[in-house]
Coordinates of C-alpha atoms in Angstrom, one line a residue:
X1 CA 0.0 0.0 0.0
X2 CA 1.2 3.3 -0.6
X3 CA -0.8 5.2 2.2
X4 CA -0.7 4.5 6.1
X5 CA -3.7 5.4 8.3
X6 CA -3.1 7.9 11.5
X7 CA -2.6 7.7 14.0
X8 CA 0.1 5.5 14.0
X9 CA -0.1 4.5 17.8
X10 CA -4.0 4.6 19.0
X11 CA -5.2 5.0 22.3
X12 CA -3.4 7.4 24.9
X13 CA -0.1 7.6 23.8
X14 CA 0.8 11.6 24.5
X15 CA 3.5 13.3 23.9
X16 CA 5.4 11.1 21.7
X17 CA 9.4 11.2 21.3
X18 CA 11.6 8.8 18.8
X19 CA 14.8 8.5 17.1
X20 CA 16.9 6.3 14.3
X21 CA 19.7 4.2 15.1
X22 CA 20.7 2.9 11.5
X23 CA 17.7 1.6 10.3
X24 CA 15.3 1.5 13.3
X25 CA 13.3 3.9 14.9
X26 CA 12.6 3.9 18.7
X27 CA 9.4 6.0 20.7
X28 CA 8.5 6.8 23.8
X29 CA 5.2 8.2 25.3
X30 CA 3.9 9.8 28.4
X31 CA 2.9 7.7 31.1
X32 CA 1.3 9.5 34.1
X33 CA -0.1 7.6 37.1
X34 CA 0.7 4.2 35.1
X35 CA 3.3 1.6 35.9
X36 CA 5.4 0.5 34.2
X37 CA 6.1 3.9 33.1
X38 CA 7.4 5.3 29.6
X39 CA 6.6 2.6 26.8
X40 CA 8.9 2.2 24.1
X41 CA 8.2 1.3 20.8
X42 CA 10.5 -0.5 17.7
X43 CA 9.9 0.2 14.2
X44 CA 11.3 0.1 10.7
X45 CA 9.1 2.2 8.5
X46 CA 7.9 4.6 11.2
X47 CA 4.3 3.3 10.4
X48 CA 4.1 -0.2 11.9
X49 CA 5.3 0.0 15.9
X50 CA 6.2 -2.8 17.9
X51 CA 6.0 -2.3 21.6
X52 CA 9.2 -3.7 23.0
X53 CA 8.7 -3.0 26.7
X54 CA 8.7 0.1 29.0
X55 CA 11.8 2.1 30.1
X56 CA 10.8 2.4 34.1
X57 CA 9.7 -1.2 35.0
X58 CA 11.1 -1.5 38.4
X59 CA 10.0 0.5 41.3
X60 CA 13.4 1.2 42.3
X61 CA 13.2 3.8 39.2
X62 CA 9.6 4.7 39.7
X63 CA 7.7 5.2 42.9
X64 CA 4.3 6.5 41.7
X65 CA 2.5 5.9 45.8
X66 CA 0.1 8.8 46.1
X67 CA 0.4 10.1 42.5
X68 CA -2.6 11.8 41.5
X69 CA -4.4 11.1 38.3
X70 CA -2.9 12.7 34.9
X71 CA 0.3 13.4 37.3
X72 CA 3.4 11.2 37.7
X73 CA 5.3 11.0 34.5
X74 CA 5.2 13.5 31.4
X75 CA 7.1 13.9 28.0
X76 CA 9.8 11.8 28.1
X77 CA 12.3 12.5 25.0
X78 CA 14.6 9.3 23.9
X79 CA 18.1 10.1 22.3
X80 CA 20.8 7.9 21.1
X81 CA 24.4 8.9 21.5
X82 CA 27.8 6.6 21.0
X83 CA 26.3 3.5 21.6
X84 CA 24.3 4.6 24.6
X85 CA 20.0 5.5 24.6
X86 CA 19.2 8.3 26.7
X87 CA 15.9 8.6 28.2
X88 CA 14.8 11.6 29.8
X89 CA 11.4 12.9 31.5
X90 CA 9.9 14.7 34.6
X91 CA 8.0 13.3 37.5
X92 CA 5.5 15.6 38.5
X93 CA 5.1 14.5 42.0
X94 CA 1.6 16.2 42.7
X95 CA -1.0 18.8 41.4
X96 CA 1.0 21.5 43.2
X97 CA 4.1 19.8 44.3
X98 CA 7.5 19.3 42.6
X99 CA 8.5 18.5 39.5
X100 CA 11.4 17.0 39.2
X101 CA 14.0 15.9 35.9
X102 CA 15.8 13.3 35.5
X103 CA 17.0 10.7 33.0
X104 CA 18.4 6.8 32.5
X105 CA 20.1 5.1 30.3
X106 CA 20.6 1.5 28.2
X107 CA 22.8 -0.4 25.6
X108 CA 19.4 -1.9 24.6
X109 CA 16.5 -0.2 24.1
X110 CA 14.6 -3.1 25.3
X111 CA 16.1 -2.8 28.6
X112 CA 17.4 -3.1 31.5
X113 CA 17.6 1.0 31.7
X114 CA 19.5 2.5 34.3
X115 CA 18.0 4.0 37.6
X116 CA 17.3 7.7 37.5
X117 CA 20.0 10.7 37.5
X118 CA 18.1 13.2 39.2
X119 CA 19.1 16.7 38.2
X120 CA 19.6 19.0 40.9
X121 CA 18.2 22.6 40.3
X122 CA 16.2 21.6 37.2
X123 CA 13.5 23.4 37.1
X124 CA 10.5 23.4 34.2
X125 CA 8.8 20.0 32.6
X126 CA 9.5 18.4 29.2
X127 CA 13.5 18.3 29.3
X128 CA 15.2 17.0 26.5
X129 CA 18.9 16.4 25.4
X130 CA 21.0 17.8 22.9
X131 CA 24.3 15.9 21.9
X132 CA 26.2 19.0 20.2
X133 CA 29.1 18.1 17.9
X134 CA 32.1 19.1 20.1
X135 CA 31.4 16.3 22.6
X136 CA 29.3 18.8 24.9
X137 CA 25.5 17.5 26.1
X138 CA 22.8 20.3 27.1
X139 CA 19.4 19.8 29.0
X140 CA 17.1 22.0 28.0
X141 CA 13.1 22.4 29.6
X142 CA 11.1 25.6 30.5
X143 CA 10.9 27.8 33.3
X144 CA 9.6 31.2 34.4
X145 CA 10.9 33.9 32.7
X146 CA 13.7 35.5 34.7
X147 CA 12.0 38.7 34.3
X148 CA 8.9 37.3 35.6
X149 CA 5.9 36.2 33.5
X150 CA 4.5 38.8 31.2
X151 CA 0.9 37.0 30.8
X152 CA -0.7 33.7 32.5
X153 CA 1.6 30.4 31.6
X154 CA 4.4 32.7 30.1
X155 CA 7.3 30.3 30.2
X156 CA 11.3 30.3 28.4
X157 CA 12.9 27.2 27.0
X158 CA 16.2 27.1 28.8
X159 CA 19.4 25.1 28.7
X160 CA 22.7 24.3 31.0
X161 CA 25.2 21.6 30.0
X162 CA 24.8 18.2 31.6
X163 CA 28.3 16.7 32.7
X164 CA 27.2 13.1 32.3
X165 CA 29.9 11.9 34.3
X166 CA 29.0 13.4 37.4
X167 CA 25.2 13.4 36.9
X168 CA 25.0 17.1 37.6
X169 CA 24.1 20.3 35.6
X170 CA 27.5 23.1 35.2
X171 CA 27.7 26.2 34.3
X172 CA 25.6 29.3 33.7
X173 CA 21.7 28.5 32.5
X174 CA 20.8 30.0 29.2
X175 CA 17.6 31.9 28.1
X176 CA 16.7 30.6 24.7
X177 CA 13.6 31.8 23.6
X178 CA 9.9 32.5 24.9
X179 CA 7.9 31.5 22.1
X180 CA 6.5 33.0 18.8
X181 CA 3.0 33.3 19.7
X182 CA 2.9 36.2 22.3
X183 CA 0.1 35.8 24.6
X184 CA -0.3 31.6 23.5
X185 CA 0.6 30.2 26.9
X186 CA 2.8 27.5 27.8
X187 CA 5.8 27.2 25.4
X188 CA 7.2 23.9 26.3
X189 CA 8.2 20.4 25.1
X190 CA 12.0 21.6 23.4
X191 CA 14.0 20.2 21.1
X192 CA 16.9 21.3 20.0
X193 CA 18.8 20.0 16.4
X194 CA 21.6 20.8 14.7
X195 CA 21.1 20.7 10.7
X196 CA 23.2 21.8 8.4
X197 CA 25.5 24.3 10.4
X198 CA 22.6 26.0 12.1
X199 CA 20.6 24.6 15.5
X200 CA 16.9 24.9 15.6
X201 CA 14.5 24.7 18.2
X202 CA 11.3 23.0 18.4
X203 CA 8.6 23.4 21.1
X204 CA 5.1 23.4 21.7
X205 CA 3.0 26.5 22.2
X206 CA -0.6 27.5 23.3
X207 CA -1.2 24.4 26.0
X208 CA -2.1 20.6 25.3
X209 CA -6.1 21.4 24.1
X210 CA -7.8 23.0 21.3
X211 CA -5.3 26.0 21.0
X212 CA -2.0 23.5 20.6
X213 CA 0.4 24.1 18.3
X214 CA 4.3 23.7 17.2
X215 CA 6.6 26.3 16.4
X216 CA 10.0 26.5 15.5
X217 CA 13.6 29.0 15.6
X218 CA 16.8 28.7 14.8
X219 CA 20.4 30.0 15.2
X220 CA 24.3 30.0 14.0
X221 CA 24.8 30.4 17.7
X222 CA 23.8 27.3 20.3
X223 CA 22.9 29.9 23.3
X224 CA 21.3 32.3 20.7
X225 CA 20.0 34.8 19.6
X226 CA 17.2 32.6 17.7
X227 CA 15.3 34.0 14.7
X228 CA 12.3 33.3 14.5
X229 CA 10.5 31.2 11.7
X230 CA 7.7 33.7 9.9
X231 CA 5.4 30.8 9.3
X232 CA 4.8 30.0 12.8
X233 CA 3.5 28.1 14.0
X234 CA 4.4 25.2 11.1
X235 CA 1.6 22.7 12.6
X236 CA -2.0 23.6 14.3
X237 CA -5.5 22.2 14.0
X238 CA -6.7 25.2 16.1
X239 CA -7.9 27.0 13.0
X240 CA -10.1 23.6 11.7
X241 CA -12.5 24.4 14.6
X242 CA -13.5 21.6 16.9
X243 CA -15.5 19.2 14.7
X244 CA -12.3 18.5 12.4
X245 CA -11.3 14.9 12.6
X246 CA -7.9 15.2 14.3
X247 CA -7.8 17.9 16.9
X248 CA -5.2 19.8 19.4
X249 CA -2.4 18.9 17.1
X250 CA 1.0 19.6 19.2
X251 CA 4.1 18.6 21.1
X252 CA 6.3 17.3 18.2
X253 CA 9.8 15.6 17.7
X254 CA 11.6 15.1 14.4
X255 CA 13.8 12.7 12.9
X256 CA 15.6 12.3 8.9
X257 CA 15.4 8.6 7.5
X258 CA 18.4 6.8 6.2
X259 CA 16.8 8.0 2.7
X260 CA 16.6 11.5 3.6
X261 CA 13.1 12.2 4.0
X262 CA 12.1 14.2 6.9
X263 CA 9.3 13.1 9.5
X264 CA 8.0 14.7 12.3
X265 CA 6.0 12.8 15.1
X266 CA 2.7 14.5 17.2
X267 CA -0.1 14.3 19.6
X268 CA -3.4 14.8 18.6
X269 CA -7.0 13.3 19.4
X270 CA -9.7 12.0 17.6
X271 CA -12.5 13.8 18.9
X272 CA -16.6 11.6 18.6
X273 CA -19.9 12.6 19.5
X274 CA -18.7 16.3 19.5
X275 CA -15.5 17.8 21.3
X276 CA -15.3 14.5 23.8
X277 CA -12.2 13.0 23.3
X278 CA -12.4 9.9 25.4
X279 CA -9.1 8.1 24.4
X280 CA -7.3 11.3 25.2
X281 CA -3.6 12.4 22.8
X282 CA -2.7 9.8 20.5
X283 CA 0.6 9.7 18.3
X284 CA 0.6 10.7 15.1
X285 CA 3.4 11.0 12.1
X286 CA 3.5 13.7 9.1
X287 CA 6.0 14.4 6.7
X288 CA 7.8 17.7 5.8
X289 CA 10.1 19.4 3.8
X290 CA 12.8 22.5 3.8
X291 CA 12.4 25.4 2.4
X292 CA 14.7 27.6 2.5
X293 CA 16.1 26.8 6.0
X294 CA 13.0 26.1 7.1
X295 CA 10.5 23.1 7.5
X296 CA 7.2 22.8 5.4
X297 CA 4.9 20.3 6.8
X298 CA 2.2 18.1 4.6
X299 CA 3.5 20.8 1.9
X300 CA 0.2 22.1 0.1
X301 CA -2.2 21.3 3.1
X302 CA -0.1 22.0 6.5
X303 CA -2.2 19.6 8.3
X304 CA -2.2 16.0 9.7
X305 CA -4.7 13.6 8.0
X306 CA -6.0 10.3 8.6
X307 CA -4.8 8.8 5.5
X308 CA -1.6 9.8 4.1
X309 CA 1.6 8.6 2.1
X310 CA 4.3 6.5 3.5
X311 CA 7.4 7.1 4.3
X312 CA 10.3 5.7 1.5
X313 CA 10.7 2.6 3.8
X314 CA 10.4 -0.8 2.8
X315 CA 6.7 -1.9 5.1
X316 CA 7.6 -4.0 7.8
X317 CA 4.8 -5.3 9.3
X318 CA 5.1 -6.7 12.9
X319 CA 3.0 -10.2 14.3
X320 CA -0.5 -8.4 15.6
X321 CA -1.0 -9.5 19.3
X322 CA -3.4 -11.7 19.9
X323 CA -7.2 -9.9 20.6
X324 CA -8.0 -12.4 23.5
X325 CA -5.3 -12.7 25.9
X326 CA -5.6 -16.1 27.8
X327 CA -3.2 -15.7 30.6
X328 CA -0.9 -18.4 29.4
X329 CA 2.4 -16.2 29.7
X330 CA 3.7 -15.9 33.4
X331 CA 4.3 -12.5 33.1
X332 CA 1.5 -9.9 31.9
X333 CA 1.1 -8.5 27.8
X334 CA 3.0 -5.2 28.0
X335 CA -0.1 -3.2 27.1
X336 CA -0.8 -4.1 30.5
X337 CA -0.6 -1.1 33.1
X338 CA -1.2 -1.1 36.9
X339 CA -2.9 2.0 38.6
X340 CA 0.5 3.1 40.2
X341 CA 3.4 1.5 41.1
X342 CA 2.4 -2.1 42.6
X343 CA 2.6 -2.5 46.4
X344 CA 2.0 -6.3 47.7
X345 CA 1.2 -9.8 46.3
X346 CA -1.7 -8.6 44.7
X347 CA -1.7 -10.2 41.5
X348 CA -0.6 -14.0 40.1
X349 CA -0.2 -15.5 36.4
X350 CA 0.8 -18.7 38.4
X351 CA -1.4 -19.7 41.6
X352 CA -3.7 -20.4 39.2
X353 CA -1.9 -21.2 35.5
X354 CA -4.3 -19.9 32.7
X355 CA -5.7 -17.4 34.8
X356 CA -5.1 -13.6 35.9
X357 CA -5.8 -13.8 40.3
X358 CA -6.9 -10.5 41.6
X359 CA -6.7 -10.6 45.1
X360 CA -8.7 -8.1 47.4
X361 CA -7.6 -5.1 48.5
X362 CA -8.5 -2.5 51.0
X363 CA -8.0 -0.1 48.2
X364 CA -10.1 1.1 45.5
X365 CA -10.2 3.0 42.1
X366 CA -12.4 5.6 43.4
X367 CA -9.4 7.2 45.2
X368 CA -5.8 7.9 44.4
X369 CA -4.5 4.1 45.6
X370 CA -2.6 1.5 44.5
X371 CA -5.6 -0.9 43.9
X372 CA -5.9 -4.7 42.4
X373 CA -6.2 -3.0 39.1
X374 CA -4.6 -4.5 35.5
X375 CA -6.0 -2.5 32.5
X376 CA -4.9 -1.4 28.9
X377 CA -5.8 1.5 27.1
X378 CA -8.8 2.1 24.8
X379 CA -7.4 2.3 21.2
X380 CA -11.1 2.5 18.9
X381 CA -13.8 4.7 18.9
X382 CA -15.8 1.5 18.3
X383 CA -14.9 -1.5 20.4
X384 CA -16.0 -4.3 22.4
X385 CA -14.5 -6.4 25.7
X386 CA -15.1 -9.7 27.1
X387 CA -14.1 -11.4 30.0
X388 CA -15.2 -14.3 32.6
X389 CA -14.5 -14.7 36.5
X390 CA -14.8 -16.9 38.6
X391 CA -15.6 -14.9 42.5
X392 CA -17.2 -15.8 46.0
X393 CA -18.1 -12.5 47.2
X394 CA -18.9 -12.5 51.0
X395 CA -20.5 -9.3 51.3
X396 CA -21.3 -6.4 49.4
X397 CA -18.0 -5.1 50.0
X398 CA -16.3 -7.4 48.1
X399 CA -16.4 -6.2 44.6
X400 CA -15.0 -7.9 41.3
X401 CA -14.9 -7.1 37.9
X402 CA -14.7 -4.8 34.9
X403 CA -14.0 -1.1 34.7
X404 CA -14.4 1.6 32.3
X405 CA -11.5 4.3 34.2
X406 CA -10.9 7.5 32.9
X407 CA -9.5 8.6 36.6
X408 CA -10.8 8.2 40.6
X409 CA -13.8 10.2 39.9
X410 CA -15.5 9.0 36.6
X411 CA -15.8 5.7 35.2
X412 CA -18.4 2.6 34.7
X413 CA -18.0 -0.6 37.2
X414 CA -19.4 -3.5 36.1
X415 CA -18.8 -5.4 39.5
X416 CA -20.1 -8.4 40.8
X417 CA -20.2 -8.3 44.5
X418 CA -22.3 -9.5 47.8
X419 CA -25.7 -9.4 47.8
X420 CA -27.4 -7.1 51.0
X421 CA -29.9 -9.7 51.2
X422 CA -26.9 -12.7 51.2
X423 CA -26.2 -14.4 47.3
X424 CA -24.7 -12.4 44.7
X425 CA -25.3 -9.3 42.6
X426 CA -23.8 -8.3 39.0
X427 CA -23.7 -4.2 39.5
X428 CA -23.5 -1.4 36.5
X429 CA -22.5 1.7 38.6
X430 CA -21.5 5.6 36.7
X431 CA -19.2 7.5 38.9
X432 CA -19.2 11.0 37.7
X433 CA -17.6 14.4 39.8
X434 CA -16.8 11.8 42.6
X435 CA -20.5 10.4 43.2
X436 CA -21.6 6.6 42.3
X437 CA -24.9 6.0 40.5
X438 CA -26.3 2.7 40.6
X439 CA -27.6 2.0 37.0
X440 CA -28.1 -1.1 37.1
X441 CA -28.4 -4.4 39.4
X442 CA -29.8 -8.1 38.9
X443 CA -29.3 -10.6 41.2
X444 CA -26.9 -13.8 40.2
X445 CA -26.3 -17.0 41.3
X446 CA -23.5 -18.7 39.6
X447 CA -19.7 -19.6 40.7
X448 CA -18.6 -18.0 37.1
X449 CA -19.4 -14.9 35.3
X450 CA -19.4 -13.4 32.2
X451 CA -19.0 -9.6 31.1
X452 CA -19.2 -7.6 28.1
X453 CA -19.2 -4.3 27.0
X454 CA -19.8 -3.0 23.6
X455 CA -19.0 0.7 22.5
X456 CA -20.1 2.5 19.5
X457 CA -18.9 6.2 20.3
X458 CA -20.3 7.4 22.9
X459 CA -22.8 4.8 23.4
X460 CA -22.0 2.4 25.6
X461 CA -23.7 -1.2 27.0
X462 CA -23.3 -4.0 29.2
X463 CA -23.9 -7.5 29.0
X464 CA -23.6 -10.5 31.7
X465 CA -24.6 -14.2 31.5
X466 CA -23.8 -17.1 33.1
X467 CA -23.3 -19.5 30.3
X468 CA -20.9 -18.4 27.5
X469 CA -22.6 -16.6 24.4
X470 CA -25.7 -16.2 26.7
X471 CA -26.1 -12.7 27.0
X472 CA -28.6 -11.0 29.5
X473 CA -28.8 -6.8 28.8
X474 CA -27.5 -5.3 31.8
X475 CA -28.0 -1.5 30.2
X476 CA -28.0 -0.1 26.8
X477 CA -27.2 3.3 25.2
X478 CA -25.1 5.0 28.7
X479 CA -23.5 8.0 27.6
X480 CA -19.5 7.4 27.6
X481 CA -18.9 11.3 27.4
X482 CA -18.3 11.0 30.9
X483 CA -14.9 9.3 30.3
X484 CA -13.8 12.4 28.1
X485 CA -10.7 14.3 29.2
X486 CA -13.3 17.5 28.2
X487 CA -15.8 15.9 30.9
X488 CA -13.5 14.4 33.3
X489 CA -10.5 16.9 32.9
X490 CA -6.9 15.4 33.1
X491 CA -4.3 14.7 30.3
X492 CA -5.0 10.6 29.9
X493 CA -7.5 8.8 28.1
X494 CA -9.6 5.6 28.9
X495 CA -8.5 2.6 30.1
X496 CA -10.5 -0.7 30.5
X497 CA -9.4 -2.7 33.6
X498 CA -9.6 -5.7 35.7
X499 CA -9.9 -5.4 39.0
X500 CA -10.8 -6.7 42.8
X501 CA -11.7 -4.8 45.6
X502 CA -13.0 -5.1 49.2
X503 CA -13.9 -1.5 49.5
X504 CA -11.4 -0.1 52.5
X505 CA -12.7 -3.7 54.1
X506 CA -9.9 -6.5 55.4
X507 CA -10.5 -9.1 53.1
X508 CA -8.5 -12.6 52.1
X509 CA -10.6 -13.4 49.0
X510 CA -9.4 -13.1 45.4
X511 CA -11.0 -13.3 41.9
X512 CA -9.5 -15.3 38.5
X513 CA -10.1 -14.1 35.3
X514 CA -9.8 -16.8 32.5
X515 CA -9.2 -14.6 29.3
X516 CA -9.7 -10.7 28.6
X517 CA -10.9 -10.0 24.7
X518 CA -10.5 -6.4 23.1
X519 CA -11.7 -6.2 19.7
X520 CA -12.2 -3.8 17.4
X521 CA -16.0 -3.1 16.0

């Protein structure tokens, strides 16, 4: 085929960074409240991406206890220098607390990487590395101006050198630029190059939502003065208005193939039923060209579409995963996430071979805990999932199940749990702004369980029966705009879990899962 089909990694994957080693291409994404943290991606044709594992997959790297939803770990960059990958990102520890940089390394992108470097004095979010060619390595990030802020969100991109021997940050910090949109908030997310004698610099302007955008500078001088390109910003969707089909177009990262084409990575969403983007900032790719020092993207339409022409690579297709995963593996699919970093035996692929065990827990995902949670994100506007447990609640605390999450205070729980009257209940409940709404209820009695949800947009339903194939309607038609970022607020998007709970109860019970099936409608 000679066109590829945006984006090129669905579901949340924000804030995308990547780079070519030879003939391969490696990518990064955003994270948050997730663990593992920062999933990297192979590929050979920049189209077709082959998750090869996450960068901070131990907690010694990552201790997300307490993190609060859409927090925890932002824009990582990845860079490759003498043999060496370079992964760096901030940990933004709270709504209002630190944020703090830091970085770790490899010989294989696949891992194991390095625990952190934390950079002392490091102020800002979205650092990056720049490898210049006298053997010197700069950090740069943004901060309040110096001079103080000139209108709400006015922020500089910065730089200092990185000694990488010591870990620590040297000599004088640099002001680089504030931005080319005065009054656009929030310049951020830099990159600096260095193409054909002259550097350049790359950030994001005008925040992460409708207003987004990327604009670029450059210099014969690393620490300035930049010039300022006269066609910023080179990429926005702001001006398509909010029903285009690809919107809040930002936070980009570049790369030249062996071939010499140019390419230039994005977030964006896919907005349905109106401006509700439930599966949050996905990762998309567009080409561009120079002209005259200066890049052109999609030249003749300076937008992102959904369908576009490939890169000059020969397709390399990787093995699709598998839409039902049976819990044969004794370690989990890595599109698997945990709701924080995991505290405690909470979760088995081997007590019981075949099967996921969820064990109880005290804790819940209606608050900002580390609870039995295992969920993947949702990647299709149109979708459906299917799984079976086998559970013996012993009250109506004890809670087992299937989860719509967008964050602690809006999603859909399809649980089954103890009946108030003794037996068993299968329970649809909408949390929205923090408050549960019972939906729906019908009393069970069966050792095993089966639940489905189908999605068409923003309609959503759920099915249970207690024979495979033998559906009983649970509700149709509940409106999903409730797990929209533009609902819910936050930077993430959906994610549909597993999970076990005995609701801030002691509890010793646990529930297996035989398969979990995601397929695309």
């Amino acid at each position: 085929m000679n066109t590829f089909t945006n984006p090129v990694l669905s579901g949340c994957y924000a804030d995308p960074s990547f780079c070519r080693v030879g003939e391969d291409y490696y990518l990064v994404t955003s994270s948050f409240e997730y663990f593992p943290g920062v999933p990297i991606f192979h590929s050979k044709d920049l189209v077709n991406w082959h998750q090869i594992g996450h960068v901070l997959d131990r907690p010694s790297q990552l201790n997300l206890d307490g993190t609060p939803c859409s927090r925890g770990i932002y824009a990582p960059t990845i860079r490759y220098h003498e043999g060496v990958f370079y992964m760096i990102t901030t940990f933004v520890v709270s709504a209002t607390g630190a944020r703090r940089n830091f970085y770790v390394t490899a010989e294989n992108p696949s891992g194991p990487w390095s625990d952190p470097v934390w950079l002392v004095d490091a102020p800002g979010i979205d650092p990056s590395l720049f490898f210049d060619g006298d053997g010197k390595v700069y950090f740069t990030a943004n901060r309040v101006p110096p001079a103080g802020q000139q209108y709400p969100k006015h922020m500089e991109i910065y730089m200092q050198e990185l000694d990488l021997q010591s870990g620590r940050l040297t000599g004088p910090k640099y002001s680089l630029w504030d931005g080319a949109l005065k009054q656009i908030h929030a310049q951020e997310a830099p990159h600096l190059y260095k193409i054909d004698g002259l550097y350049y610099l790359l950030i994001a302007e005008g925040g992460t939502g409708f207003t987004h955008s990327v604009t670029i500078a450059r210099s014969e001088v690393l620490t300035g003065p930049y010039e300022v390109c006269k066609m910023n910003p080179i990429l926005t969707h702001r001006h398509l208005g909010q029903q285009a089909p690809i919107v809040n177009v930002g936070h980009a990262d570049i790369v030249q193939t062996q071939h010499g084409e140019w390419w230039m990575v994005c977030l964006g969403s896919r907005p349905r039923g109106g401006y509700y983007r439930n599966m949050g900032r996905e990762t998309f790719l567009v080409p561009f060209v120079w002209e005259e020092g200066w890049p052109v993207v999609n030249p003749g339409k300076g937008i992102v579409e959904l369908e576009m022409a490939r890169p000059s690579l020969a397709e390399h297709r990787w093995a699709a995963p598998p839409a039902c995963d049976h819990f044969d593996s004794p370690e989990l699919a890595p599109q698997w996430n945990f709701l924080r970093t995991p505290r405690g035996d909470y979760w088995s692929l081997t007590e019981r071979p075949g099967h996921l065990r969820l064990k109880l827990k005290a804790d819940t995902v209606m608050a900002e805990q580390n609870p039995s949670f295992v969920g993947r994100r949702q990647q299709h506007h149109d979708f459906a999932v299917r799984t079976v447990l086998e559970f013996r609640p012993q009250s109506p605390a004890q809670a087992a199940g299937l989860v719509l999450l967008q964050n602690d205070a809006f999603q859909y729980r399809m649980e089954w749990r103890g009946g108030t009257e003794g037996g068993s209940e299968i329970c649809l409940v909408r949390r929205s702004g923090g408050t549960d709404e019972l939906l729906a209820s019908a009393m069970v009695a069966a050792d095993k369980l089966y639940l489905k949800t189908e999605v068409y947009g923003q309609h959503f339903s759920f099915y249970y029966g207690t024979q495979s194939e033998r559906w009983h309607t649970l509700l149709e038609g509940a409106d999903g705009r409730i797990l929209s970022t533009d609902v819910a607020g936050g930077f993430s998007g959906t994610y549909i879990g597993l999970y076990a709970s005995s609701n801030g109860q002691p509890a010793a019970g646990y529930a297996d899962f035989d398969y979990f099936e995601y397929t695309r409608l």
